[in-house]
Coordinates of C-alpha atoms in Angstrom, one line a residue:
Chain A
M143 CA 0.0 0.0 0.0
R144 CA 1.3 3.4 -0.9
D145 CA 1.9 5.8 2.0
Y146 CA 1.9 9.6 2.1
D147 CA 2.2 12.2 4.8
L148 CA -0.5 14.3 3.1
A149 CA -3.2 13.6 0.6
V150 CA -4.9 16.6 -1.0
T151 CA -8.1 16.1 -2.9
G152 CA -8.6 18.8 -5.5
A153 CA -6.0 20.5 -7.7
G154 CA -7.6 23.9 -7.6
P155 CA -6.0 27.0 -6.0
A156 CA -6.2 25.6 -2.5
G157 CA -5.0 22.1 -3.4
M158 CA -2.1 23.3 -5.5
A159 CA -1.0 25.9 -2.9
A160 CA -1.2 23.3 -0.1
A161 CA 0.7 20.7 -2.1
M162 CA 3.5 23.2 -2.9
E163 CA 3.8 24.4 0.7
A164 CA 3.7 20.8 2.1
A165 CA 6.4 19.6 -0.3
S166 CA 8.6 22.6 0.6
L167 CA 8.3 21.5 4.3
G168 CA 9.5 18.0 3.4
L169 CA 6.2 16.2 3.5
S170 CA 5.4 13.5 0.9
V171 CA 2.3 14.7 -0.9
L172 CA -0.3 13.1 -3.1
V173 CA -2.7 15.3 -5.0
L174 CA -5.8 13.6 -6.3
D175 CA -8.0 15.4 -8.8
E176 CA -11.0 14.4 -10.9
Q177 CA -10.0 16.6 -13.8
P178 CA -7.4 15.8 -16.4
A179 CA -5.4 19.0 -15.7
P180 CA -4.8 21.3 -12.7
G181 CA -6.7 24.5 -12.1
G182 CA -9.9 23.5 -10.3
Q183 CA -13.1 25.1 -11.6
V184 CA -11.9 28.7 -11.4
F185 CA -8.8 28.0 -13.5
R186 CA -10.3 25.0 -15.3
A187 CA -8.2 23.9 -18.3
V188 CA -6.1 27.1 -18.0
E189 CA -3.1 25.4 -19.7
A190 CA -5.1 24.4 -22.7
A191 CA -7.1 27.6 -22.9
G192 CA -4.0 29.8 -22.7
C193 CA -4.5 31.6 -26.0
D194 CA -8.2 32.4 -25.8
P195 CA -8.6 36.2 -25.8
A196 CA -12.2 35.9 -24.4
L197 CA -10.6 34.6 -21.2
A198 CA -8.0 37.3 -20.9
G199 CA -7.5 38.8 -17.4
E200 CA -7.1 37.1 -14.1
F201 CA -7.8 33.6 -15.5
L202 CA -5.0 33.7 -18.0
D203 CA -2.5 35.6 -15.8
A204 CA -2.9 34.3 -12.2
G205 CA -4.4 31.0 -13.2
A206 CA -1.6 30.1 -15.7
A207 CA 1.1 31.2 -13.2
L208 CA -0.4 29.0 -10.4
A209 CA -0.6 26.0 -12.7
R210 CA 3.0 26.6 -13.9
D211 CA 4.3 26.7 -10.3
F212 CA 2.4 23.6 -9.5
R213 CA 3.8 21.7 -12.4
A214 CA 7.3 22.7 -11.4
A215 CA 6.7 21.1 -7.9
L216 CA 5.7 17.8 -9.4
H217 CA 7.6 14.5 -9.2
P218 CA 10.1 13.8 -10.8
G219 CA 12.1 16.9 -10.1
G220 CA 9.8 18.1 -7.4
E221 CA 8.3 16.2 -4.5
V222 CA 4.5 16.3 -5.2
E223 CA 2.9 13.2 -6.7
Y224 CA 0.0 14.3 -8.9
S225 CA -2.8 11.9 -9.8
P226 CA -5.3 13.5 -12.2
R227 CA -8.6 11.8 -13.4
S228 CA -8.8 10.3 -9.9
T229 CA -11.8 10.1 -7.7
L230 CA -11.8 9.7 -3.9
W231 CA -14.7 7.4 -3.1
H232 CA -14.0 6.3 0.5
V233 CA -12.1 7.3 3.6
D234 CA -11.5 5.0 6.6
I235 CA -11.3 7.9 9.0
A236 CA -10.0 5.7 11.8
T237 CA -7.0 4.2 10.0
G238 CA -6.3 6.9 7.4
V239 CA -6.8 4.5 4.5
I240 CA -8.4 6.2 1.5
S241 CA -9.9 4.5 -1.6
V242 CA -9.2 6.1 -5.0
L243 CA -10.6 5.3 -8.4
R244 CA -8.3 5.9 -11.4
E245 CA -8.7 4.6 -14.9
G246 CA -11.2 1.9 -14.0
A247 CA -9.2 0.5 -11.1
S248 CA -9.4 1.2 -7.3
E249 CA -6.5 1.6 -5.0
E250 CA -6.2 1.9 -1.3
I251 CA -3.6 4.5 0.0
R252 CA -2.5 5.2 3.6
V253 CA -2.3 8.9 4.6
S254 CA -1.2 10.6 7.8
R255 CA -3.3 13.7 7.0
L256 CA -6.1 14.3 4.5
L257 CA -6.8 17.8 3.2
L258 CA -10.1 18.3 1.4
A259 CA -9.7 21.0 -1.2
T260 CA -13.0 20.2 -3.0
G261 CA -13.9 23.8 -3.8
A262 CA -17.3 25.1 -4.6
Q263 CA -20.3 24.2 -6.6
E264 CA -23.0 26.5 -8.0
R265 CA -25.9 27.0 -5.8
P266 CA -28.8 25.1 -7.3
V267 CA -31.5 27.5 -8.6
P268 CA -34.8 25.5 -8.4
I269 CA -37.1 27.6 -10.6
P270 CA -40.1 26.2 -12.6
G271 CA -38.6 24.7 -15.8
W272 CA -34.9 24.5 -14.6
T273 CA -34.8 20.9 -15.7
L274 CA -35.6 21.7 -19.4
P275 CA -32.7 21.2 -21.9
G276 CA -31.2 24.6 -22.6
A277 CA -31.3 25.6 -18.9
M278 CA -27.9 25.2 -17.2
G279 CA -25.6 26.7 -14.6
A280 CA -23.7 29.9 -15.6
G281 CA -20.6 28.1 -14.4
A282 CA -21.4 25.2 -16.7
A283 CA -21.3 27.6 -19.7
Q284 CA -18.0 29.0 -18.5
I285 CA -16.6 25.5 -18.2
L286 CA -17.6 24.9 -21.9
L287 CA -15.8 28.1 -22.9
K288 CA -12.7 27.2 -20.9
T289 CA -12.5 23.5 -21.9
A290 CA -13.9 23.6 -25.5
G291 CA -13.9 27.2 -26.5
A292 CA -17.7 26.7 -27.1
V293 CA -20.3 29.5 -26.9
P294 CA -24.1 29.4 -26.8
Q295 CA -25.7 30.3 -30.1
G296 CA -28.9 32.4 -30.3
P297 CA -30.6 34.6 -27.8
L298 CA -29.0 34.0 -24.4
V299 CA -30.2 34.9 -21.0
I300 CA -28.1 34.9 -17.8
A301 CA -30.4 35.0 -14.8
G302 CA -29.5 35.5 -11.2
Q303 CA -26.8 37.5 -9.5
G304 CA -23.2 37.5 -8.4
P305 CA -19.8 38.4 -9.7
L306 CA -19.8 35.4 -12.1
T307 CA -22.8 36.7 -14.0
W308 CA -20.9 39.8 -15.1
L309 CA -17.6 38.0 -15.7
L310 CA -19.4 35.4 -17.8
A311 CA -21.4 38.0 -19.7
V312 CA -18.1 39.7 -20.7
Q313 CA -16.3 36.5 -21.6
L314 CA -19.2 35.3 -23.8
L315 CA -19.7 38.6 -25.5
R316 CA -15.9 38.7 -26.2
A317 CA -16.3 35.2 -27.7
G318 CA -19.0 36.3 -30.0
A319 CA -22.2 35.1 -28.2
G320 CA -25.3 37.2 -28.4
P321 CA -27.5 38.9 -28.0
V322 CA -27.0 38.5 -24.2
T323 CA -29.4 39.7 -21.5
L324 CA -28.7 39.7 -17.8
L325 CA -31.8 39.3 -15.6
E326 CA -30.6 40.5 -12.2
T327 CA -32.5 39.0 -9.3
G328 CA -31.0 41.2 -6.5
G329 CA -33.2 43.0 -4.1
K330 CA -33.7 46.7 -4.0
G331 CA -32.2 47.4 -0.6
A332 CA -29.3 45.0 -1.0
L333 CA -26.7 47.7 -2.1
W334 CA -27.4 49.9 1.0
D335 CA -27.3 46.9 3.3
A336 CA -24.0 45.8 1.6
F337 CA -22.4 49.2 2.2
R338 CA -23.0 48.8 5.9
A339 CA -20.9 45.6 5.8
G340 CA -17.8 47.7 5.1
G341 CA -14.5 46.4 3.8
L342 CA -14.6 48.5 0.7
W343 CA -11.3 50.2 1.3
T344 CA -9.4 47.0 2.1
G345 CA -11.2 45.2 -0.7
R346 CA -10.8 48.1 -3.2
R347 CA -8.7 46.1 -5.7
L348 CA -11.5 43.4 -6.0
L349 CA -14.1 46.1 -6.1
T350 CA -12.3 48.0 -8.9
K351 CA -12.0 44.7 -10.9
G352 CA -15.8 44.2 -10.5
L353 CA -16.6 47.7 -11.6
A354 CA -14.4 47.4 -14.7
L355 CA -16.3 44.2 -15.6
V356 CA -19.6 46.0 -15.3
R357 CA -18.4 48.8 -17.6
E358 CA -17.0 46.3 -20.2
A359 CA -20.2 44.3 -20.2
K360 CA -22.3 47.4 -20.9
R361 CA -19.8 48.6 -23.6
R362 CA -20.2 45.3 -25.3
G363 CA -24.0 45.6 -25.4
L364 CA -25.2 43.6 -22.4
K365 CA -28.8 44.3 -21.8
V366 CA -29.6 44.4 -18.0
V367 CA -33.0 44.0 -16.4
R368 CA -32.9 44.6 -12.6
G369 CA -35.2 43.5 -9.8
V370 CA -36.3 40.3 -11.5
R371 CA -38.6 38.1 -9.4
E372 CA -40.7 34.9 -9.9
L373 CA -38.4 33.7 -12.7
R374 CA -39.5 30.6 -14.7
A375 CA -38.3 28.8 -17.8
E376 CA -40.8 27.5 -20.4
G377 CA -40.8 25.6 -23.6
E378 CA -41.7 22.4 -25.4
G379 CA -39.0 19.8 -24.9
R380 CA -36.4 22.6 -24.3
V381 CA -36.1 26.2 -23.1
Q382 CA -37.8 28.6 -25.5
R383 CA -38.6 31.6 -23.3
V384 CA -38.1 32.9 -19.8
R385 CA -40.8 34.7 -17.8
W386 CA -40.7 36.8 -14.7
A387 CA -43.1 39.1 -12.8
G388 CA -43.8 41.8 -15.3
G389 CA -41.8 40.5 -18.3
E390 CA -40.9 37.7 -20.7
M391 CA -38.3 37.1 -23.3
A392 CA -37.5 34.4 -25.9
C393 CA -34.3 32.6 -25.3
D394 CA -32.4 29.5 -26.6
T395 CA -30.1 29.2 -23.6
L396 CA -30.8 30.1 -20.0
L397 CA -27.8 30.3 -17.6
L398 CA -28.8 30.3 -14.0
H399 CA -26.6 31.6 -11.2
E400 CA -27.2 32.5 -7.5
G401 CA -23.6 32.3 -6.3
V402 CA -21.6 29.3 -5.2
I403 CA -21.7 27.2 -2.1
P404 CA -19.0 24.9 -0.6
S405 CA -18.8 21.4 -1.9
T406 CA -19.2 19.6 1.4
H407 CA -20.3 16.2 0.0
V408 CA -17.2 14.4 1.3
S409 CA -16.9 16.4 4.6
R410 CA -20.5 15.6 5.4
A411 CA -20.2 12.0 4.5
L412 CA -17.3 11.7 6.9
G413 CA -19.5 12.9 9.7
L414 CA -17.5 16.0 10.4
E415 CA -19.2 18.8 12.3
H416 CA -20.9 21.4 10.0
R417 CA -22.9 24.5 10.7
W418 CA -25.4 26.5 8.7
D419 CA -23.8 29.8 7.7
E420 CA -26.6 32.4 7.6
A421 CA -24.5 35.1 5.9
Q422 CA -23.6 32.8 2.9
R423 CA -26.8 30.7 3.1
C424 CA -24.9 27.4 3.0
W425 CA -23.4 24.6 5.1
R426 CA -19.8 24.8 5.9
P427 CA -17.5 22.5 8.0
V428 CA -16.5 23.8 11.4
L429 CA -12.8 24.7 11.1
D430 CA -10.2 26.2 13.4
E431 CA -7.8 28.9 12.2
W432 CA -5.6 26.2 10.6
G433 CA -8.4 24.6 8.6
A434 CA -8.5 21.6 11.0
T435 CA -11.9 19.9 11.2
S436 CA -13.6 18.1 14.1
H437 CA -11.6 15.0 13.3
G438 CA -7.9 14.7 13.8
L439 CA -7.2 13.2 10.4
V440 CA -8.9 15.7 8.2
A441 CA -8.5 19.4 7.3
V442 CA -10.4 21.6 4.7
A443 CA -8.9 24.4 2.6
G444 CA -10.4 26.7 0.0
D445 CA -14.0 27.3 -0.9
G446 CA -15.0 23.9 0.5
G447 CA -14.6 25.5 3.9
G448 CA -16.6 28.6 3.1
I449 CA -16.7 30.8 0.0
G450 CA -13.8 33.2 -0.2
G451 CA -12.5 33.0 -3.8
W452 CA -9.3 31.8 -5.2
E453 CA -6.9 34.1 -3.5
A454 CA -8.3 33.2 -0.1
A455 CA -8.1 29.6 -1.2
T456 CA -4.4 29.7 -1.8
A457 CA -3.8 31.2 1.6
T458 CA -5.9 28.6 3.5
G459 CA -4.2 25.9 1.4
R460 CA -0.8 27.0 2.6
I461 CA -1.9 27.4 6.2
A462 CA -3.4 23.9 6.3
A463 CA -0.2 22.5 4.8
I464 CA 1.9 24.2 7.5
D465 CA -0.5 22.7 10.1
A466 CA 0.0 19.3 8.6
A467 CA 3.8 19.6 9.0
R468 CA 3.4 20.8 12.6
R469 CA 1.0 17.9 13.5
L470 CA 3.4 15.4 11.9
G471 CA 6.3 16.8 14.0
R472 CA 8.2 18.3 11.1
L473 CA 7.7 21.9 12.2
P474 CA 8.1 23.4 15.7
E475 CA 5.0 25.3 16.9
A476 CA 6.6 28.8 16.8
E477 CA 8.0 28.2 13.4
A478 CA 4.5 27.2 12.1
E479 CA 3.1 30.4 13.5
R480 CA 5.8 32.5 12.0
R481 CA 5.5 30.8 8.6
A482 CA 1.7 31.1 8.6
A483 CA 1.6 34.8 9.4
P484 CA 2.0 36.2 5.9
H485 CA -0.7 33.9 4.6
R486 CA -3.0 35.0 7.3
A487 CA -2.4 38.6 6.3
R488 CA -3.2 37.6 2.6
L489 CA -6.3 35.8 3.7
A490 CA -7.6 38.8 5.6
A491 CA -7.1 41.0 2.6
A492 CA -8.7 38.5 0.3
L493 CA -11.8 38.2 2.5
A494 CA -12.2 41.9 3.2
L495 CA -14.8 42.5 0.6
R496 CA -16.6 39.2 1.3
P497 CA -19.2 40.5 3.8
F498 CA -20.1 43.2 1.3
L499 CA -20.5 40.7 -1.5
D500 CA -22.4 38.2 0.7
R501 CA -25.0 41.0 1.5
L502 CA -25.1 42.4 -2.0
Y503 CA -25.7 39.0 -3.6
A504 CA -27.7 37.3 -0.9
P505 CA -30.1 34.9 -2.7
A506 CA -33.8 35.8 -2.4
P507 CA -35.8 33.6 0.0
E508 CA -37.5 31.8 -3.0
V509 CA -34.1 30.6 -4.2
L510 CA -33.8 28.5 -1.1
V511 CA -37.5 27.8 -0.7
P512 CA -39.3 27.6 -4.0
R513 CA -42.8 29.0 -3.8
D514 CA -44.5 27.0 -6.6
D515 CA -45.4 23.5 -5.3
A516 CA -44.8 22.0 -8.8
T517 CA -41.2 23.1 -9.0
I518 CA -38.8 20.1 -9.2
V519 CA -36.4 20.2 -6.3
C520 CA -34.6 16.8 -6.6
R521 CA -33.7 16.6 -10.3
C522 CA -32.7 12.9 -10.1
E523 CA -35.8 11.5 -8.6
E524 CA -38.1 14.3 -9.9
I525 CA -39.4 15.3 -6.5
T526 CA -41.3 18.6 -6.2
A527 CA -41.3 21.3 -3.6
G528 CA -44.9 20.4 -2.8
Q529 CA -44.0 16.8 -2.1
V530 CA -41.2 17.9 0.3
R531 CA -43.6 20.2 2.1
E532 CA -46.1 17.4 2.4
A533 CA -43.4 15.1 3.8
A534 CA -42.6 17.8 6.4
R535 CA -46.3 18.0 7.4
L536 CA -46.3 14.2 7.7
G537 CA -43.4 14.4 10.1
A538 CA -40.1 14.5 8.2
T539 CA -37.8 16.6 10.4
G540 CA -35.0 17.1 7.9
P541 CA -33.4 16.0 4.7
N542 CA -32.2 12.7 6.1
Q543 CA -35.8 11.7 7.0
A544 CA -37.1 13.0 3.7
K545 CA -35.0 10.4 1.9
A546 CA -37.1 7.7 3.4
Y547 CA -40.4 9.5 2.6
L548 CA -39.6 10.5 -1.0
R549 CA -36.2 9.2 -2.2
A550 CA -35.1 12.9 -2.5
G551 CA -31.3 12.7 -2.3
M552 CA -31.1 9.1 -3.2
G553 CA -30.6 9.4 -7.0
P554 CA -27.2 9.4 -8.7
C555 CA -26.2 12.9 -7.5
Q556 CA -26.6 11.7 -3.9
G557 CA -28.2 14.9 -2.8
R558 CA -25.6 17.3 -4.2
M559 CA -28.2 19.3 -6.0
C560 CA -31.3 19.0 -3.7
G561 CA -29.9 18.6 -0.2
T562 CA -29.9 22.3 0.8
T563 CA -33.2 23.1 -0.8
V564 CA -34.9 20.1 0.9
A565 CA -33.5 21.2 4.3
A566 CA -34.7 24.8 3.7
L567 CA -38.2 23.7 2.6
I568 CA -38.7 21.5 5.6
A569 CA -37.3 24.2 7.9
A570 CA -39.8 26.7 6.5
E571 CA -42.7 24.3 6.7
R572 CA -41.9 23.4 10.3
G573 CA -41.0 26.9 11.3
I574 CA -37.5 25.9 12.5
P575 CA -34.0 27.2 11.6
I576 CA -32.3 25.4 8.6
G577 CA -29.5 24.4 11.0
E578 CA -32.0 22.5 13.0
A579 CA -33.4 20.6 10.0
G580 CA -29.9 19.4 9.5
A581 CA -27.5 18.7 6.6
L582 CA -28.0 15.7 4.4
R583 CA -25.6 12.9 5.4
P584 CA -24.3 11.2 2.3
R585 CA -22.7 7.8 2.4
A586 CA -19.7 6.3 0.6
P587 CA -19.0 5.6 -2.2
F588 CA -18.8 9.4 -2.6
K589 CA -19.3 8.8 -6.4
P590 CA -21.0 5.8 -7.9
L591 CA -18.5 3.1 -9.0
T592 CA -19.1 -0.1 -10.8
V593 CA -18.7 -3.6 -9.4
G594 CA -15.8 -4.1 -11.8
E595 CA -14.1 -1.0 -10.5
L596 CA -14.5 -2.2 -7.0
A597 CA -13.3 -5.7 -7.9
A598 CA -10.2 -4.3 -9.5
L599 CA -8.8 -3.5 -6.0
P600 CA -5.4 -5.3 -5.7
L601 CA -5.9 -8.6 -3.8
E602 CA -3.3 -7.9 -1.0
T603 CA -5.2 -4.7 0.1
V604 CA -8.5 -6.5 0.3
A605 CA -7.1 -9.3 2.5
Chain B
M100 CA -27.1 25.0 -28.7
F101 CA -23.4 25.6 -28.5
V102 CA -21.0 26.3 -31.3
P103 CA -17.2 25.9 -31.4
R104 CA -14.7 28.6 -32.2
P105 CA -12.3 26.7 -34.4
D106 CA -10.0 29.7 -34.9
I107 CA -9.3 29.7 -31.1
R108 CA -9.7 26.0 -30.3
P109 CA -9.2 23.8 -33.3
A110 CA -11.6 20.9 -33.4
T111 CA -9.3 17.9 -34.0
V112 CA -10.9 14.9 -32.2
E113 CA -13.5 12.9 -34.1
V114 CA -16.2 11.3 -31.9
F115 CA -19.5 9.8 -32.7
V116 CA -22.6 11.2 -31.0
E117 CA -25.6 9.0 -31.6
G118 CA -23.6 7.5 -34.5
R119 CA -23.0 10.9 -36.1
P120 CA -19.4 12.1 -36.5
V121 CA -18.6 15.3 -34.6
L122 CA -15.2 17.2 -34.4
V123 CA -14.4 18.6 -31.0
P124 CA -11.4 20.2 -29.5
E125 CA -8.8 18.1 -27.6
G126 CA -9.5 18.1 -23.9
A127 CA -13.2 18.7 -24.2
S128 CA -15.6 16.4 -22.4
A129 CA -18.1 14.0 -23.9
A130 CA -20.8 16.2 -22.5
A131 CA -19.4 19.1 -24.5
A132 CA -19.4 16.9 -27.6
V133 CA -23.2 16.3 -27.1
L134 CA -23.9 20.0 -26.7
L135 CA -21.8 20.8 -29.8
A136 CA -23.6 18.1 -31.8
G137 CA -26.9 19.8 -30.9
L138 CA -28.5 16.7 -29.5
P139 CA -31.9 17.5 -28.0
A140 CA -31.3 15.4 -24.9
I141 CA -28.4 13.4 -23.5
R142 CA -30.7 11.2 -21.4
E143 CA -34.4 10.6 -20.6
T144 CA -35.0 10.3 -16.9
P145 CA -35.9 6.9 -15.4
V146 CA -38.8 8.4 -13.4
K147 CA -40.8 10.4 -16.0
G148 CA -38.9 10.0 -19.2
A149 CA -38.1 13.7 -19.3
P150 CA -35.4 14.9 -21.6
R151 CA -32.3 16.4 -20.0
L152 CA -29.0 18.0 -21.2
P153 CA -25.9 18.6 -19.1
Y154 CA -26.6 21.1 -16.3
C155 CA -23.5 21.7 -14.2
M156 CA -20.6 20.4 -16.4
M157 CA -18.5 19.7 -13.3
G158 CA -19.5 16.3 -12.0
I159 CA -22.2 17.5 -9.5
C160 CA -25.6 17.1 -11.1
F161 CA -25.4 13.7 -12.9
D162 CA -27.8 15.0 -15.5
C163 CA -25.3 14.1 -18.3
L164 CA -25.4 10.4 -17.6
A165 CA -24.8 8.7 -21.0
E166 CA -23.6 5.6 -22.6
I167 CA -20.0 6.0 -23.6
D168 CA -18.2 3.3 -25.6
G169 CA -20.9 0.8 -24.6
V170 CA -20.8 1.6 -20.9
A171 CA -24.0 3.2 -19.4
N172 CA -24.3 5.6 -16.5
R173 CA -21.1 7.5 -17.3
Q174 CA -20.9 11.1 -16.3
A175 CA -20.3 12.5 -19.7
C176 CA -18.9 15.8 -18.3
M177 CA -16.2 13.9 -16.5
V178 CA -15.0 11.9 -19.5
T179 CA -12.5 13.5 -21.9
V180 CA -13.0 12.8 -25.6
A181 CA -10.8 10.4 -27.4
P182 CA -10.6 9.7 -31.1
G183 CA -13.5 7.3 -32.2
M184 CA -15.3 7.6 -28.9
R185 CA -19.0 6.5 -29.2
I186 CA -21.4 8.6 -27.1
A187 CA -25.1 7.7 -27.0
A188 CA -28.0 9.1 -25.1
Q189 CA -29.3 7.0 -22.2
R190 CA -33.0 6.4 -22.1
G191 CA -34.3 5.5 -18.7
A192 CA -32.4 3.5 -16.1
R193 CA -29.3 1.5 -17.1
R194 CA -30.2 -2.1 -17.7
A195 CA -28.0 -4.5 -15.6
R196 CA -27.3 -6.7 -18.6
P197 CA -27.8 -4.8 -21.8
D198 CA -27.9 -7.9 -23.9
A199 CA -30.6 -9.6 -21.8
A200 CA -34.4 -9.1 -22.0
P201 CA -35.8 -6.5 -19.6
E202 CA -36.3 -8.1 -16.2
I203 CA -39.9 -8.6 -15.1
A204 CA -40.7 -7.6 -11.6
A205 CA -42.1 -10.4 -9.4

């Protein structure tokens, strides 16, 4: 059985930074990533997309630099072992043995510390018609641009809110998509509420970047409709139009976005302590200032521990790696503190604007709790909001009970898409806080695997 | 529907989407190939037979489950295209033995 001081799952900003830091401290490091190349979602396929002018800016500059530094740290030559196209599907938290699927075969690997750098996923946007072909996440369209250079053809609507809606609008307009309309769902008082959060001076660099995006989007002809409520997608067999209170528009592609939430599938499956974050309207693992979780084996870095963006992710990745070295006796306490200090300063700077953004782009209540009973909540099992409400009235106290009532969360996505919505619906129906309804507790395997892939475990590790 | 930008990302890998040849850029996913081919649906749901296309493109939603090179239930967004790859829509649930007659519930 292979043996590493530290295994990092995810080769995004947090995972890459953690791996480089840990290797520089003399730890043996394995980086597992589901994608074929480093970058995570924010810098997805940055090495292959390097010449696309539509992606010019931070993606090509900072992303490419990060991937280049990571490549330089890889074995041979460097100390980091990088395993792309690899899926973590089980963790024996008591023994530190992890199960990994790569190229159709499973392998068990022993690790002294496990760092989850699983990043973020887009917040599901359960509106009527969101399962129609032609409706997809805004992040999904950005991934198509980054990985295949592809752009939507025909009338395009981006609906929702958040920094990504503006960035994506600019990138797609540069790439020749259009006409593009942004239906902004933000509330009227959000901007004033956001100003009260402060952080504008410390976060001025991010703010300036955002304002430049808004200006470029408008210059390139983006049409913006503000204050959009009661959004719904309609069409026969695919999206043909989008309707909202007081308006409608024909469209061929509808890109939905209400921000991103931490990917906590694995951390929840491991039974680590989580809490509901009311400011970011999501579950996040409970972490100390080093990224350590409630279990001694596991740490979390990057957006998987709370949304902070890629710069914050590189800082938390480095801090978690320093902590791993300290815990494994490779770094004295005082030296760990000294080494972490500059990364803590970078982290504070990167997070300065976050409270402002969290308030400005807080999702409307109906994003978490769809009003229309017919809206599909669980895309896999096709369970509606009305069915979840009925289950709550019948006695389901949270998403874990709702599974037994409805199969919501038991389809192939294992609740990645519906878990938060089901918890929010039940909480609203029962008049309790979402935290009390609880987080969905997934089970291993974290991703479905075939009997053949399981059977391909080497014999000696099974014995 | 999505269109490629061959001047930026040359489409050099030939795959077969529902038997039809499609050229896609190297490094693209099978799900991207389905969207570039303009297929109306990559799967029909096992519960209601509703058409779906990829939704998240990052391995979260499982709405891109397809039959790739004869293997059903593959997450098409997580599979990188290879020359000659055969990608087919998946209708309903995967059958345990594709060559056998549908099982009859007792």
